[in-house]
Coordinates of C-alpha atoms in Angstrom, one line a residue:
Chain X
X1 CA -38.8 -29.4 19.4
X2 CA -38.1 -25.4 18.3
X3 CA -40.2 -24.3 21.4
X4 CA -39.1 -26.7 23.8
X5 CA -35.7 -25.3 23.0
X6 CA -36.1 -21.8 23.2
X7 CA -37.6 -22.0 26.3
X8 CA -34.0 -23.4 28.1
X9 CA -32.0 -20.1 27.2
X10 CA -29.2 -21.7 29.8
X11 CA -28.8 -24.4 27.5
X12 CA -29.0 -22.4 24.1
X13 CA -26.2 -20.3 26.1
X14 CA -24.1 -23.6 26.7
X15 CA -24.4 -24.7 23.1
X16 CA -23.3 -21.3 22.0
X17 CA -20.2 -21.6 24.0
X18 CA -19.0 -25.1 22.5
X19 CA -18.0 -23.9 18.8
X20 CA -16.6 -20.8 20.9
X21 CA -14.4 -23.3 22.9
X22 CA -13.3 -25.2 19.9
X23 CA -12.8 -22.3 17.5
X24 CA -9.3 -20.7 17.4
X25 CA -10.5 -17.8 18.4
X26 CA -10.3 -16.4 21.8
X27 CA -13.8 -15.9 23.3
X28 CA -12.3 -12.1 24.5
X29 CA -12.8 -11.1 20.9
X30 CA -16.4 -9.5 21.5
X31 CA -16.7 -5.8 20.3
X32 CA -19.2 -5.0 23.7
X33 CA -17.0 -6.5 26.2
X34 CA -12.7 -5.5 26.7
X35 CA -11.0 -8.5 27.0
X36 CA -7.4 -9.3 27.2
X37 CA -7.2 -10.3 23.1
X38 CA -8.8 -6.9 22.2
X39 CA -7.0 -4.8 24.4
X40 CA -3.6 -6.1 23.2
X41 CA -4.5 -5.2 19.8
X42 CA -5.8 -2.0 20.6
X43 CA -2.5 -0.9 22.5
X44 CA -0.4 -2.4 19.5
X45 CA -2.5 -0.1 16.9
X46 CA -2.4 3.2 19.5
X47 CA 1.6 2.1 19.8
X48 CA 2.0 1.9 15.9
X49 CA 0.2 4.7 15.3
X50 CA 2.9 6.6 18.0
X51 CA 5.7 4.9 15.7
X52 CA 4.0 6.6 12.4
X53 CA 3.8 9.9 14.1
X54 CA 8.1 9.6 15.9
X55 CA 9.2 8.7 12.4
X56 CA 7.0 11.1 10.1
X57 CA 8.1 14.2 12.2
X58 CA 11.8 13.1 12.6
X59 CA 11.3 12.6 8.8
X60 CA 10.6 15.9 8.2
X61 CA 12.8 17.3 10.6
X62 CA 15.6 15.8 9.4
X63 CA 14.8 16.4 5.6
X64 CA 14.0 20.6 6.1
X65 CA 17.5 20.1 8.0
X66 CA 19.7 19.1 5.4
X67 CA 20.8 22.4 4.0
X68 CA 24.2 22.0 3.1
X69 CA 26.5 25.1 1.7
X70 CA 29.5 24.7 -0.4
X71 CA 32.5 26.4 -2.1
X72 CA 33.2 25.0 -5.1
X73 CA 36.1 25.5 -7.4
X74 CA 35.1 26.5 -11.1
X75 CA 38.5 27.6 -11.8
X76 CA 41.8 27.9 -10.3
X77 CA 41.2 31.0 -7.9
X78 CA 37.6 31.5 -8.2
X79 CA 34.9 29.5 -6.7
X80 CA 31.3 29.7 -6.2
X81 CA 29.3 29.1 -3.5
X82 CA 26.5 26.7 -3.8
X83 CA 23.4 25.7 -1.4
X84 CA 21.9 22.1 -1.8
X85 CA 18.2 22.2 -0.3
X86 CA 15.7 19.9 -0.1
X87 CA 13.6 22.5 -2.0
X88 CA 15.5 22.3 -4.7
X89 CA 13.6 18.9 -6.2
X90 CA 10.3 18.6 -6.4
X91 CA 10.4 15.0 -5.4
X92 CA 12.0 15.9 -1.8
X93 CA 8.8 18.6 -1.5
X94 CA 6.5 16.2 -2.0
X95 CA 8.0 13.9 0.3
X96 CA 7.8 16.2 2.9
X97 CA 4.1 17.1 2.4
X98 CA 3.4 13.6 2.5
X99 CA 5.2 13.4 5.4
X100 CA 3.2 16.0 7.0
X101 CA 0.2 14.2 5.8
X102 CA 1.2 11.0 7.4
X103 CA 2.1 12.7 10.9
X104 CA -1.1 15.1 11.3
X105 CA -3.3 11.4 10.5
X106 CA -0.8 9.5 12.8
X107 CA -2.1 12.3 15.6
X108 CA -5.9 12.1 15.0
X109 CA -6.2 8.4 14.5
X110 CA -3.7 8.0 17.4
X111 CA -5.9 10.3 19.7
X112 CA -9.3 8.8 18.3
X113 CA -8.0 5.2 18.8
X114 CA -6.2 5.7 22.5
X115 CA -9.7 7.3 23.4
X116 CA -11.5 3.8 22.2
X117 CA -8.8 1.9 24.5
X118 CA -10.3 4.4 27.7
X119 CA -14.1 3.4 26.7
X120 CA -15.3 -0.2 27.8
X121 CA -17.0 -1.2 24.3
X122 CA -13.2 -0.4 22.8
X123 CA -13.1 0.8 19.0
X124 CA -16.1 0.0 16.9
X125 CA -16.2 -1.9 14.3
X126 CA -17.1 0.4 11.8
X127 CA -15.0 3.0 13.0
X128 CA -11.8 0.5 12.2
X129 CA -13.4 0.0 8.7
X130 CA -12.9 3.5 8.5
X131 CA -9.8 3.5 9.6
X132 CA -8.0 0.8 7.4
X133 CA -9.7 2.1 4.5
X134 CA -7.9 5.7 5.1
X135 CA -4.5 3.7 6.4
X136 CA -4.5 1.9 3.3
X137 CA -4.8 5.1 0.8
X138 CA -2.3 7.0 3.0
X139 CA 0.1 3.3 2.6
X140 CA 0.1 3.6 -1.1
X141 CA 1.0 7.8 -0.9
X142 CA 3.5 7.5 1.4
X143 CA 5.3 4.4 -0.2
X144 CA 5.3 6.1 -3.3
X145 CA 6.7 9.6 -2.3
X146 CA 9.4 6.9 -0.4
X147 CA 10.0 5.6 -3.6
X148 CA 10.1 9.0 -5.6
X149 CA 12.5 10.4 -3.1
X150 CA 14.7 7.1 -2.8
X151 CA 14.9 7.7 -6.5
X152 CA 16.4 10.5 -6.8
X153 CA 18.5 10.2 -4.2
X154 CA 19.7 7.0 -5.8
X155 CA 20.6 9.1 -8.8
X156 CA 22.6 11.6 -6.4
X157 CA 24.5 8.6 -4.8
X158 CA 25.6 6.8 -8.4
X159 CA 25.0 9.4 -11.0
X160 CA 24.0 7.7 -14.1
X161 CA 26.5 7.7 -16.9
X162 CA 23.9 7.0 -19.6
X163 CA 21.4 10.5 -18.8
X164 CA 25.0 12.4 -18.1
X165 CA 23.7 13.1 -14.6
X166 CA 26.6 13.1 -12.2
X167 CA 26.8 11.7 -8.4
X168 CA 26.1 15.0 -5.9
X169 CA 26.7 12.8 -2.8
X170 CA 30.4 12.9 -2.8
X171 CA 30.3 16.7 -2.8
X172 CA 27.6 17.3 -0.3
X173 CA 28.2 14.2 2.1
X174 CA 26.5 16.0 5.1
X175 CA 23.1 16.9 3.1
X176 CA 23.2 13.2 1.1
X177 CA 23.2 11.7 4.9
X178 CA 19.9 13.8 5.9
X179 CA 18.3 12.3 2.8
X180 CA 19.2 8.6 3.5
X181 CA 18.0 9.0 7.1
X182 CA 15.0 10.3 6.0
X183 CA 14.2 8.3 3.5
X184 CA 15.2 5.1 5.8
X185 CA 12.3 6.8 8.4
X186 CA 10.1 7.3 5.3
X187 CA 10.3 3.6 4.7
X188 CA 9.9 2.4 8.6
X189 CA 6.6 4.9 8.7
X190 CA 5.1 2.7 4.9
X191 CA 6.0 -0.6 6.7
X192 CA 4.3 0.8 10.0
X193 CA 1.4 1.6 7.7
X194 CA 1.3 -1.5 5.8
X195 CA 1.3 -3.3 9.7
X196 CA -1.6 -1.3 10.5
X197 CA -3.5 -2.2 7.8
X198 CA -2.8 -6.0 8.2
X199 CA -3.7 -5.1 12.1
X200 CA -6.9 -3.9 11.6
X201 CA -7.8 -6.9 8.9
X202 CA -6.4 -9.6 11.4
X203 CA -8.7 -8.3 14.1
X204 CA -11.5 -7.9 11.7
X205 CA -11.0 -11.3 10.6
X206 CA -11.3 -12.2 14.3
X207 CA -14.5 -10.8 14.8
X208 CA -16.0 -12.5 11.9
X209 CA -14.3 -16.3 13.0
X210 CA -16.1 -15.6 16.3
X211 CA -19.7 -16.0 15.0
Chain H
X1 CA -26.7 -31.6 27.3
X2 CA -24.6 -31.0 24.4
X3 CA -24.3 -34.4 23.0
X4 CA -28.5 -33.0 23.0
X5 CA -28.0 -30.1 20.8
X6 CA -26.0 -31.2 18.4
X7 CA -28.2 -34.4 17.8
X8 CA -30.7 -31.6 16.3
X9 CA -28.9 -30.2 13.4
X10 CA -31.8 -28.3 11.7
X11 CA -33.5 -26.5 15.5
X12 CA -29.9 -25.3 15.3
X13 CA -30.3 -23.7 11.6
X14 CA -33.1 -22.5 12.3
X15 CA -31.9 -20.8 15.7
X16 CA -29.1 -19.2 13.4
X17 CA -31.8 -17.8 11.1
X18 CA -33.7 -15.3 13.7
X19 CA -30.6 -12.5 13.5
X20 CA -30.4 -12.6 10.4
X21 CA -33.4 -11.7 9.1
X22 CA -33.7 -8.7 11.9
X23 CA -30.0 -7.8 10.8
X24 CA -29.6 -4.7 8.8
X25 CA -27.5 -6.8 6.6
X26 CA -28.9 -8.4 3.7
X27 CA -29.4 -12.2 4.2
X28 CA -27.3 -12.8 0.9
X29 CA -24.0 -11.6 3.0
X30 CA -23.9 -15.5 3.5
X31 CA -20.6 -17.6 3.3
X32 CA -21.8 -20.9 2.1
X33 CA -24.6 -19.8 0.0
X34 CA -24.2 -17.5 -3.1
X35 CA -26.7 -14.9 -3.2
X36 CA -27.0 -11.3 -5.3
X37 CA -24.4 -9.5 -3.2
X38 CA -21.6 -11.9 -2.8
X39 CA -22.0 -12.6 -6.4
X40 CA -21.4 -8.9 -7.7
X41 CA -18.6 -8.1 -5.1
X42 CA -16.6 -11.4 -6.4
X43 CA -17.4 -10.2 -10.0
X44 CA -16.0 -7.4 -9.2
X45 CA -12.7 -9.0 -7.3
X46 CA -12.1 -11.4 -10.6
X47 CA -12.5 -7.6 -12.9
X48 CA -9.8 -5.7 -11.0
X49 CA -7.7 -8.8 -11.2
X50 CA -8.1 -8.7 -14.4
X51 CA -7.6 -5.1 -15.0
X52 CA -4.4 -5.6 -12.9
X53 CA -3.4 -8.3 -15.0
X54 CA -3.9 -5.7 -18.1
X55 CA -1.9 -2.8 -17.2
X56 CA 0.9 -4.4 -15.6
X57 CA 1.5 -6.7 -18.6
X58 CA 0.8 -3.8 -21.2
X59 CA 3.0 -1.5 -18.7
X60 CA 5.8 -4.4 -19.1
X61 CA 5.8 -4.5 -22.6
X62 CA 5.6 -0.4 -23.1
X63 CA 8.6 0.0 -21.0
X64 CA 10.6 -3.2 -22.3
X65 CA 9.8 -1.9 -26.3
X66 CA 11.0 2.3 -25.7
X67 CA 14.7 1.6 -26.9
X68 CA 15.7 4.2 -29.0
X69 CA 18.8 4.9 -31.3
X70 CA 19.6 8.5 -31.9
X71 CA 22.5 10.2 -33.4
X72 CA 23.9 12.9 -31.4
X73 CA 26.4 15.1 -33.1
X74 CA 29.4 16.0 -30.8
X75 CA 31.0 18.5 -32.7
X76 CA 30.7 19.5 -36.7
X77 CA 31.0 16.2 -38.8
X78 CA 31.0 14.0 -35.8
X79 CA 28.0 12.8 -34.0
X80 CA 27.8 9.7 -32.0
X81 CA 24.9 6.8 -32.0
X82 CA 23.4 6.5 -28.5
X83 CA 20.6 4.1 -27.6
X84 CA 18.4 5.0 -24.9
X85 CA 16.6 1.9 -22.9
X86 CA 14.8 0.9 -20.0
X87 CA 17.8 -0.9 -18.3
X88 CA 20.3 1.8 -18.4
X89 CA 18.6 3.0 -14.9
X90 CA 17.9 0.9 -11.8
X91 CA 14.7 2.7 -10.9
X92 CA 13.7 1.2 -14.4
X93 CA 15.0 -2.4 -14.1
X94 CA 13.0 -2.0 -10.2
X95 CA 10.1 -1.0 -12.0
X96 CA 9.4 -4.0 -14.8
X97 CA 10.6 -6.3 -12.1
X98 CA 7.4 -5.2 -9.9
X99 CA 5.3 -5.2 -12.5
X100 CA 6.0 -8.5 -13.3
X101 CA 5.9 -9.8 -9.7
X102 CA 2.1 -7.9 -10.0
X103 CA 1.0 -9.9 -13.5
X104 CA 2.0 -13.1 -11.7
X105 CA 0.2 -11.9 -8.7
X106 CA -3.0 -11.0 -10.7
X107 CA -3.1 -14.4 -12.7
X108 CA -2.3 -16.5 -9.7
X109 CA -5.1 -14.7 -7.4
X110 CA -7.4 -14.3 -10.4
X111 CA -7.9 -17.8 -11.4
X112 CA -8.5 -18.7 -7.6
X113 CA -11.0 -15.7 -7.6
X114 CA -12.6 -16.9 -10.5
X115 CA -13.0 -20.2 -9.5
X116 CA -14.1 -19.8 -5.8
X117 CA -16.9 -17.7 -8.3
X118 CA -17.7 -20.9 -10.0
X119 CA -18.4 -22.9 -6.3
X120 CA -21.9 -22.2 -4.5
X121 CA -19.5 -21.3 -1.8
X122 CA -17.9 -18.7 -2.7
X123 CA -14.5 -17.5 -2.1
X124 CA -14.0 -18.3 1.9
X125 CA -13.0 -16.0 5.1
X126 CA -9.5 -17.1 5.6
X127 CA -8.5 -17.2 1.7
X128 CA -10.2 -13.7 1.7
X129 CA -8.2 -12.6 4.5
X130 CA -4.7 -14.1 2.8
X131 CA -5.6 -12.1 -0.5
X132 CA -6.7 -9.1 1.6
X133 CA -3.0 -9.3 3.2
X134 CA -0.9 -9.9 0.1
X135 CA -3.0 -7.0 -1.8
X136 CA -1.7 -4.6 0.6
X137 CA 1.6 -5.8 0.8
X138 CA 2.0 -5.4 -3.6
X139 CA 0.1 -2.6 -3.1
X140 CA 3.0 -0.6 -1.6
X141 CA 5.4 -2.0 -3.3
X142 CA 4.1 -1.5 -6.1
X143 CA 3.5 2.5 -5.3
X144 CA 6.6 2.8 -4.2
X145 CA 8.5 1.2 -7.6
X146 CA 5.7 4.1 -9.7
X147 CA 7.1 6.7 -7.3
X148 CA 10.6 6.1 -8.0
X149 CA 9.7 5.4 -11.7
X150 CA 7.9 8.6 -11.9
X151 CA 10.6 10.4 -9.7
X152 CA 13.2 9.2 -11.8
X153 CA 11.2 10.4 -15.0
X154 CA 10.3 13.9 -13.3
X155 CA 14.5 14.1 -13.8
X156 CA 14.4 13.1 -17.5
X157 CA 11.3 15.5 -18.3
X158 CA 12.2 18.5 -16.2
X159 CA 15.4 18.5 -15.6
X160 CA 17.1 19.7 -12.4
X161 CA 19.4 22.5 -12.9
X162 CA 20.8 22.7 -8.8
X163 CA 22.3 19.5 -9.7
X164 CA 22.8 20.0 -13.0
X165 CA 20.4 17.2 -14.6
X166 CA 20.1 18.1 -17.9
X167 CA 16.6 16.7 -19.2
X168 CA 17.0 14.2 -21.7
X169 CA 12.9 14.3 -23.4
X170 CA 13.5 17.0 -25.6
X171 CA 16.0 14.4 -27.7
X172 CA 14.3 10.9 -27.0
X173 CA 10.9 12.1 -27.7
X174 CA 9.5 8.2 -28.1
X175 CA 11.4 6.9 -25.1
X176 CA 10.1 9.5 -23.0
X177 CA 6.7 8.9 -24.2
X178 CA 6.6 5.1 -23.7
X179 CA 8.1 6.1 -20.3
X180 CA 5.7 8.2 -19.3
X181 CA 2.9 5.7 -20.5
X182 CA 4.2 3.1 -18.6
X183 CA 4.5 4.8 -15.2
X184 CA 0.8 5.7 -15.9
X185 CA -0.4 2.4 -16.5
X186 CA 1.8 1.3 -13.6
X187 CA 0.0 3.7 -11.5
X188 CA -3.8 2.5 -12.5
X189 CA -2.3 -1.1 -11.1
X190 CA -1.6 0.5 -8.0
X191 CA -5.4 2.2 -7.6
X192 CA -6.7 -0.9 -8.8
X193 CA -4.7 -3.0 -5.8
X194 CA -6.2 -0.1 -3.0
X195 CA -9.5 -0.6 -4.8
X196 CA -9.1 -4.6 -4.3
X197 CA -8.3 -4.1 -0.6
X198 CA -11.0 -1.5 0.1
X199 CA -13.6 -4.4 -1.5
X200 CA -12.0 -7.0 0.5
X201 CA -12.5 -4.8 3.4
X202 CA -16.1 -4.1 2.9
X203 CA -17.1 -7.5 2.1
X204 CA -15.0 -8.6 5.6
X205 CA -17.3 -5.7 7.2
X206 CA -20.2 -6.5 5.8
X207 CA -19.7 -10.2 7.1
X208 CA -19.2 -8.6 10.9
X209 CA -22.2 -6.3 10.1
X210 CA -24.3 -9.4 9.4
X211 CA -23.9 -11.0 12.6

């Protein structure tokens, strides 16, 4: 019965096609052939990846921006002037290497994966293993250098009366903006990262429901 | 024709066998039967549940338990009592509120873990695919609550004298200390969530790779 099978590949090629048909999967899902399913998911990770890369360099610009200078009174007719500077915490450093992290992986991974969208075959399979992998490490660094910044900035917004740390913001209202900005592209580049990863698993996921 | 094919159940098993075994896979990469492979990467899943389980719940209880009284003296034959704990700063309250949503997390996903180990199934596709999701998403919140935690405590350590932060370790020694253990516990949970979403994605891989 094997043989007389095998020798009807017309027929072995219909039945293949029935659980295709019933399956929720869309039949474009196949890694040698570009279909409509897989290029729409490999515009939306190039497009993302675009996203990652707008918000990690306004990021930074914004944050190395945020130098404000200020006079302030110490006592009555003298007053010193003071500089607030990103520079000046370590947490804001760090959040702008990370952000510099993010942006220059946002480029290559953006460039490697609009090449794959040019190529018939589209991005292989264990390239995009790769690639998750490496988006999901940079998720977790860049979510907490969001945190660590949103932090301390949180502390220069309320102060906190127990530590005896005052509020900053209310003194340098120009250079407390730049840090909420940033910090609010910070977070929009994690999420972006975070819908990558999912992404990439959906469309992994795909490619195994197709079998 | 079809009504044919699917009147001859095991021609079709055996059709299904033929990749398989020329594959590069190993044959034990195999949904509904649990072979070496699958076994040990589930282990492993059920282990870092566990181990998430662990430091989140040892973090909660390190942070909850750092209260501490001190007298501080104000001027000569005055000093007042001031207790230092965990709730005095958001980033704090943020912190054990994560690492709670993490423990529940880790028991919830670890018993279904544990028992999709028991079945000769194994732990399916789609459930894998839900877990792989929800890992990511706790993983950067999760970061992101250490960051702040640890951006927060940077302040209390260091110090920052632009703002004029004064550092607050040198005088709550064991505060600081269960602090500082707690951020570092908080921060295995986090490596132990990538770690569960880079197995997820190599077992989801390996599944494509067996086709």
């Amino acid at each position: 019965m094997a043989s007389n099978d095998t020798a009807t590949p017309p027929h072995a090629a219909g039945s293949m096609e029935v659980p295709l048909k019933t399956s929720l999967a869309p039949p474009e899902y196949n890694g040698s052939s570009g279909g409509g399913g897989f290029k729409k998911h490999a515009l939306l990770d190039v497009l993302l990846r675009v996203l990652l890369f707008a918000t990690s360099l306004i990021g930074i610009i914004v944050m190395v921006t945020s130098e404000q200078t200020k006079r302030i009174p110490v006592a009555p007719g003298i007053s010193v002037t003071r500089t607030a500077k990103f520079s000046n915490s370590p947490a804001y450093i760090n959040f702008v290497a990370t952000l510099s992290v993010a942006g220059l992986y946002s480029i290559i991974t953006g460039l490697v994966s609009g090449l794959a969208l040019m190529k018939p075959g589209g991005i292989s399979t264990k390239l995009q293993f790769h690639f998750v992998m490496l988006d999901a490490l940079l998720l977790g660094i860049v979510a907490a250098s969001t945190g660590a910044a949103g932090g301390v900035g949180y502390i220069g917004l309320k102060g906190n009366s127990h530590s005896r740390w005052n509020k900053i913001c209310h003194t340098y209202g120009s250079y407390c903006f730049h840090f909420a900005s940033s910090i609010l592209l910070s977070l929009i580049s994690s999420i972006t990262l975070l819908l990558l990863v999912w992404l990439s698993i959906y469309v992994l996921s795909k490619k195994i429901a197709r079998r």
